[in-house]
Amino acid sequence: MPAFQTVRGMRDLLGEEAQAFTNIISKAHETATLYGYKEVITPVVEPLELLSAKSGEEIRQRMFIFKDLGERQVALRPEFTASIARLVTTALKNEPKPLRLFSVGSVYRYDEPQRGRYREFWQSNFELMGSARPEADAEIILLTNNLLKSLGLQGYAFKIGHIGVIRGILTQEGVEEKTQNAILQRMDKKEFEEAFKLAPTEHCRSMLEGLLQLKCDNCFETVEKIKAYVANYEKAKTAAENLGEILKLVMESGCPIQTVEPAFARGLEYYTGMIFEIYISELDIALGGGGRYDRLIELFGGESTPAVGCAHGIDRIALALQTQKATLAAAHGKRVLVLAVNDALKVEALKIAQMLRSKGVVVEFEIMGRKMGKALEDADKRQVDFAVIVGERELKEGSVMLKNLVNREQATVPLKELAEKIKS
Ligand code: HAM
């Protein structure tokens, strides 16, 4: 007999890896309890028709589909949302709204296996049914923040957008739904040129292209720019206003939204409103994502029910925590002094110190008000490894001076690369 292996894309989880999974799942349960979400357990195998109804081309092509022995066309669930929508139109039909539902389990997609991308993976999934208000959208983002915070994940950021802005433009430009979906699929993959080619008119194309230019550092400013940009597109404008309201609720609750992306789309076809994903700088794959889908329940034959939800990728969160633990260990022992060249730059220097600590770098801040030479001399004596010198000229270009106090080399380093540079 040959030595059997797991099927490609499937994994055994042993020891610490299995424990990490259990820990994330138990924190997801705690979050569900704290926010009043009731658990539902649905089958792994569902009718193909249900799962493919509004999932989108990307997922439809990656499902594990088979005929059971009774000749039924079935598939392994690629996500939870369709199953939950089925429940809301059947067993939970008469439950009073809002309905808060939580699930956790394995899902299946025939993705190309690589780090953080598997064919069997786990999600913790939250759905909130029955409210169209921005408070509901905010709740989904805030509970995601609660989960990630409780796991000790560092420096994660939310990317947020609104599919209603893009669909609002496309609808007013007379683009039919099928073409809209094809455009959004490509935008999701960041194949913007391919996406914009599908626009039926030059004007529509340039409207879509213009979205890419609206993003700026401040998320509220970005929302204002979107509002002005789509001022003549009634539905898109309402969508941008809605995004602003959600953002306000979320930010004022202390959640770290870092980017509003006007041209952000997600692969799933059922979204109608706000959409979001979570990232950390160490990995370029989403740790979770979700959004508003107000028409799915209706499509499944239920009463018109606004809904919003999200799923957290447990495998990827485990990978993120493990990566951060490893970099923390690598950074451990290296000491860094952050100092400003003058008093006017003190606040900027403090922000940089905080940013480095959030990435696991051990930082001391110059608090004695000493001149540069004295501070460096002292750092040298105390065997500090690096000095980060915050100066006006470098800062204007988004950089600082990094001085290696061991070999005396120094270089200008962009802020984005600073933590990695110190760790390496
Ligand atoms: P999704 O973005 O397709 O959303 O998946 C959610 C998360 O599952 C992703 O952010 C990622 O962390 C994880 N994930 C996706 N594919 C893989 C893979 N091949 N390997 C490992 N992890 C993966 C949904 O599934 C929606 N149902 C979310 C939702 C709920 N929207 C509204 N309600």
Short mmCIF file of C-alpha atoms in Angstrom, two decimals, residues 75-293:
data_model
loop_
_atom_site.label_atom_id
_atom_site.label_comp_id
_atom_site.label_asym_id
_atom_site.label_seq_id
_atom_site.Cartn_x
_atom_site.Cartn_y
_atom_site.Cartn_z
CA ALA A 75 -22.05 20.96 -3.47
CA LEU A 76 -19.84 21.50 -0.42
CA ARG A 77 -20.63 24.94 1.02
CA PRO A 78 -18.10 27.59 -0.14
CA GLU A 79 -19.41 30.00 2.56
CA PHE A 80 -22.22 30.29 5.13
CA THR A 81 -24.31 33.21 3.88
CA ALA A 82 -26.48 31.26 1.43
CA SER A 83 -27.29 28.62 4.08
CA ILE A 84 -28.23 31.30 6.61
CA ALA A 85 -30.41 33.07 4.03
CA ARG A 86 -32.14 29.72 3.37
CA LEU A 87 -32.80 29.36 7.12
CA VAL A 88 -34.26 32.86 7.35
CA THR A 89 -36.75 32.06 4.57
CA THR A 90 -37.74 28.70 6.13
CA ALA A 91 -37.29 27.61 9.77
CA LEU A 92 -36.67 31.15 11.06
CA LYS A 93 -39.25 32.81 8.81
CA ASN A 94 -41.48 33.95 11.64
CA GLU A 95 -38.75 34.96 14.09
CA PRO A 96 -38.92 38.62 15.09
CA LYS A 97 -36.25 40.87 13.56
CA PRO A 98 -33.50 41.79 14.05
CA LEU A 99 -32.04 38.30 13.92
CA ARG A 100 -28.43 37.83 14.93
CA LEU A 101 -26.94 34.52 13.78
CA PHE A 102 -23.49 33.01 14.27
CA SER A 103 -21.87 29.95 12.68
CA VAL A 104 -18.44 28.40 12.64
CA GLY A 105 -17.11 25.54 10.57
CA SER A 106 -15.28 24.38 7.49
CA VAL A 107 -16.01 25.67 3.99
CA TYR A 108 -14.66 24.49 0.63
CA ARG A 109 -13.34 26.26 -2.46
CA TYR A 110 -11.17 24.85 -5.24
CA ASP A 111 -8.61 27.68 -4.89
CA GLU A 112 -4.97 27.33 -5.97
CA PRO A 113 -3.27 26.18 -2.74
CA GLN A 114 -0.57 28.48 -1.35
CA ARG A 115 0.34 30.07 1.96
CA GLY A 116 -2.95 31.13 3.57
CA ARG A 117 -5.02 29.72 0.71
CA TYR A 118 -6.49 26.25 1.11
CA ARG A 119 -9.32 24.21 -0.38
CA GLU A 120 -10.78 23.39 3.01
CA PHE A 121 -10.69 26.32 5.43
CA TRP A 122 -12.63 27.53 8.43
CA GLN A 123 -14.76 30.61 8.91
CA SER A 124 -16.51 32.22 11.83
CA ASN A 125 -19.56 33.87 10.34
CA PHE A 126 -21.90 36.57 11.66
CA GLU A 127 -25.16 37.66 9.98
CA LEU A 128 -27.46 40.45 11.14
CA MET A 129 -30.90 40.36 9.50
CA GLY A 130 -33.63 42.96 9.52
CA SER A 131 -31.98 46.37 9.74
CA ALA A 132 -31.01 48.71 6.92
CA ARG A 133 -29.53 51.27 9.31
CA PRO A 134 -25.84 52.21 9.49
CA GLU A 135 -25.79 51.03 13.14
CA ALA A 136 -26.16 47.46 11.81
CA ASP A 137 -23.22 47.85 9.41
CA ALA A 138 -21.18 49.38 12.23
CA GLU A 139 -22.04 46.49 14.56
CA ILE A 140 -20.59 43.93 12.13
CA ILE A 141 -17.34 45.90 11.83
CA LEU A 142 -17.12 46.50 15.58
CA LEU A 143 -17.64 42.86 16.50
CA THR A 144 -14.90 41.94 14.02
CA ASN A 145 -12.66 44.49 15.76
CA ASN A 146 -13.59 42.95 19.12
CA LEU A 147 -12.64 39.46 17.94
CA LEU A 148 -9.28 40.48 16.48
CA LYS A 149 -8.41 42.60 19.50
CA SER A 150 -9.28 39.81 21.91
CA LEU A 151 -6.92 37.51 19.99
CA GLY A 152 -4.05 39.97 20.45
CA LEU A 153 -3.58 40.63 16.71
CA GLN A 154 -1.47 43.76 16.18
CA GLY A 155 -1.68 46.53 13.61
CA TYR A 156 -4.63 45.22 11.62
CA ALA A 157 -6.54 47.63 9.41
CA PHE A 158 -9.97 47.70 7.86
CA LYS A 159 -10.39 48.56 4.20
CA ILE A 160 -13.90 49.79 3.52
CA GLY A 161 -15.92 50.72 0.45
CA HIS A 162 -19.49 50.79 -0.85
CA ILE A 163 -20.68 48.72 -3.77
CA GLY A 164 -23.69 51.05 -4.11
CA VAL A 165 -21.38 53.81 -5.36
CA ILE A 166 -20.08 51.73 -8.27
CA ARG A 167 -23.45 50.08 -9.04
CA GLY A 168 -25.13 53.50 -8.77
CA ILE A 169 -22.88 54.88 -11.51
CA LEU A 170 -23.24 51.78 -13.69
CA THR A 171 -27.04 51.65 -13.38
CA GLN A 172 -27.46 55.32 -14.28
CA GLU A 173 -25.11 54.77 -17.23
CA GLY A 174 -27.50 52.04 -18.43
CA VAL A 175 -25.17 49.07 -17.81
CA GLU A 176 -27.15 45.82 -17.43
CA GLU A 177 -26.67 43.70 -14.32
CA LYS A 178 -24.71 40.92 -16.00
CA THR A 179 -22.11 43.37 -17.30
CA GLN A 180 -22.07 45.13 -13.93
CA ASN A 181 -21.19 41.82 -12.29
CA ALA A 182 -18.44 41.13 -14.82
CA ILE A 183 -16.95 44.60 -14.21
CA LEU A 184 -17.09 44.16 -10.41
CA GLN A 185 -15.48 40.70 -10.61
CA ARG A 186 -12.49 42.21 -12.39
CA MET A 187 -12.30 45.19 -10.08
CA ASP A 188 -12.23 42.75 -7.14
CA LYS A 189 -9.11 41.19 -8.67
CA LYS A 190 -7.65 44.67 -9.27
CA GLU A 191 -7.75 44.02 -13.03
CA PHE A 192 -8.94 47.59 -13.53
CA GLU A 193 -8.01 47.96 -17.18
CA GLU A 194 -9.88 44.76 -18.07
CA ALA A 195 -12.84 45.90 -15.97
CA PHE A 196 -13.10 49.37 -17.48
CA LYS A 197 -12.90 47.98 -21.03
CA LEU A 198 -16.32 46.43 -20.41
CA ALA A 199 -17.92 49.85 -19.87
CA PRO A 200 -20.31 50.46 -22.78
CA THR A 201 -19.49 54.15 -23.28
CA GLU A 202 -16.44 56.38 -23.01
CA HIS A 203 -18.19 58.47 -20.37
CA CYS A 204 -18.99 55.46 -18.21
CA ARG A 205 -15.41 54.26 -18.55
CA SER A 206 -13.95 57.58 -17.48
CA MET A 207 -16.34 57.76 -14.51
CA LEU A 208 -15.04 54.38 -13.30
CA GLU A 209 -11.41 55.33 -13.92
CA GLY A 210 -11.89 58.56 -11.98
CA LEU A 211 -12.86 56.57 -8.86
CA LEU A 212 -9.26 55.37 -8.59
CA GLN A 213 -8.01 58.93 -8.12
CA LEU A 214 -10.27 59.79 -5.17
CA LYS A 215 -8.51 57.87 -2.41
CA CYS A 216 -6.51 59.96 0.08
CA ASP A 217 -5.01 59.43 3.54
CA ASN A 218 -7.96 60.75 5.49
CA CYS A 219 -10.99 58.49 5.15
CA PHE A 220 -13.57 61.20 5.78
CA GLU A 221 -11.95 63.35 3.13
CA THR A 222 -12.15 60.43 0.70
CA VAL A 223 -15.87 60.08 1.39
CA GLU A 224 -16.36 63.82 0.74
CA LYS A 225 -14.48 63.48 -2.55
CA ILE A 226 -16.68 60.54 -3.58
CA LYS A 227 -19.83 62.52 -2.72
CA ALA A 228 -18.72 65.42 -4.89
CA TYR A 229 -17.63 63.10 -7.70
CA VAL A 230 -21.02 61.36 -7.95
CA ALA A 231 -23.14 64.45 -7.23
CA ASN A 232 -25.15 63.83 -10.43
CA TYR A 233 -25.72 60.14 -9.75
CA GLU A 234 -28.59 60.02 -7.25
CA LYS A 235 -28.15 56.41 -6.04
CA ALA A 236 -24.37 56.58 -5.92
CA LYS A 237 -24.58 59.79 -3.91
CA THR A 238 -26.96 58.23 -1.37
CA ALA A 239 -24.53 55.30 -1.13
CA ALA A 240 -21.59 57.64 -0.44
CA GLU A 241 -23.59 59.41 2.27
CA ASN A 242 -24.42 56.04 3.82
CA LEU A 243 -20.72 55.14 3.82
CA GLY A 244 -19.95 58.41 5.62
CA GLU A 245 -22.52 57.64 8.34
CA ILE A 246 -21.19 54.11 8.90
CA LEU A 247 -17.62 55.40 9.01
CA LYS A 248 -18.51 58.02 11.61
CA LEU A 249 -20.12 55.43 13.89
CA VAL A 250 -17.22 53.03 13.53
CA MET A 251 -14.42 55.57 13.96
CA GLU A 252 -16.05 57.22 16.95
CA SER A 253 -16.21 53.81 18.58
CA GLY A 254 -12.43 53.62 18.36
CA CYS A 255 -12.06 51.11 15.53
CA PRO A 256 -9.03 51.49 13.22
CA ILE A 257 -10.41 52.04 9.69
CA GLN A 258 -7.37 52.96 7.68
CA THR A 259 -8.54 53.20 4.13
CA VAL A 260 -11.68 54.05 2.27
CA GLU A 261 -11.31 52.64 -1.24
CA PRO A 262 -13.70 54.16 -3.77
CA ALA A 263 -12.96 51.46 -6.38
CA PHE A 264 -13.09 48.52 -3.94
CA ALA A 265 -15.26 45.56 -5.02
CA ARG A 266 -15.66 42.03 -3.62
CA GLY A 267 -16.06 38.76 -5.52
CA LEU A 268 -19.47 37.83 -4.10
CA GLU A 269 -22.39 39.05 -6.18
CA TYR A 270 -25.00 39.56 -3.48
CA TYR A 271 -23.56 42.75 -1.97
CA THR A 272 -25.63 45.90 -2.27
CA GLY A 273 -24.02 48.31 0.23
CA MET A 274 -20.98 48.77 2.48
CA ILE A 275 -18.21 46.21 1.99
CA PHE A 276 -15.03 45.66 4.00
CA GLU A 277 -11.93 43.51 4.42
CA ILE A 278 -9.21 43.23 7.07
CA TYR A 279 -5.48 43.17 6.47
CA ILE A 280 -2.18 43.24 8.35
CA SER A 281 1.01 44.60 6.78
CA GLU A 282 2.86 41.28 7.12
CA LEU A 283 0.44 39.36 4.82
CA ASP A 284 -1.18 40.46 1.58
CA ILE A 285 -4.30 38.32 1.92
CA ALA A 286 -7.58 39.33 3.60
CA LEU A 287 -8.14 37.92 7.09
CA GLY A 288 -11.87 38.45 6.82
CA GLY A 289 -14.49 40.32 4.91
CA GLY A 290 -18.14 41.11 4.62
CA GLY A 291 -20.77 43.61 3.72
CA ARG A 292 -24.42 44.48 3.23
CA TYR A 293 -26.71 42.36 1.04
#
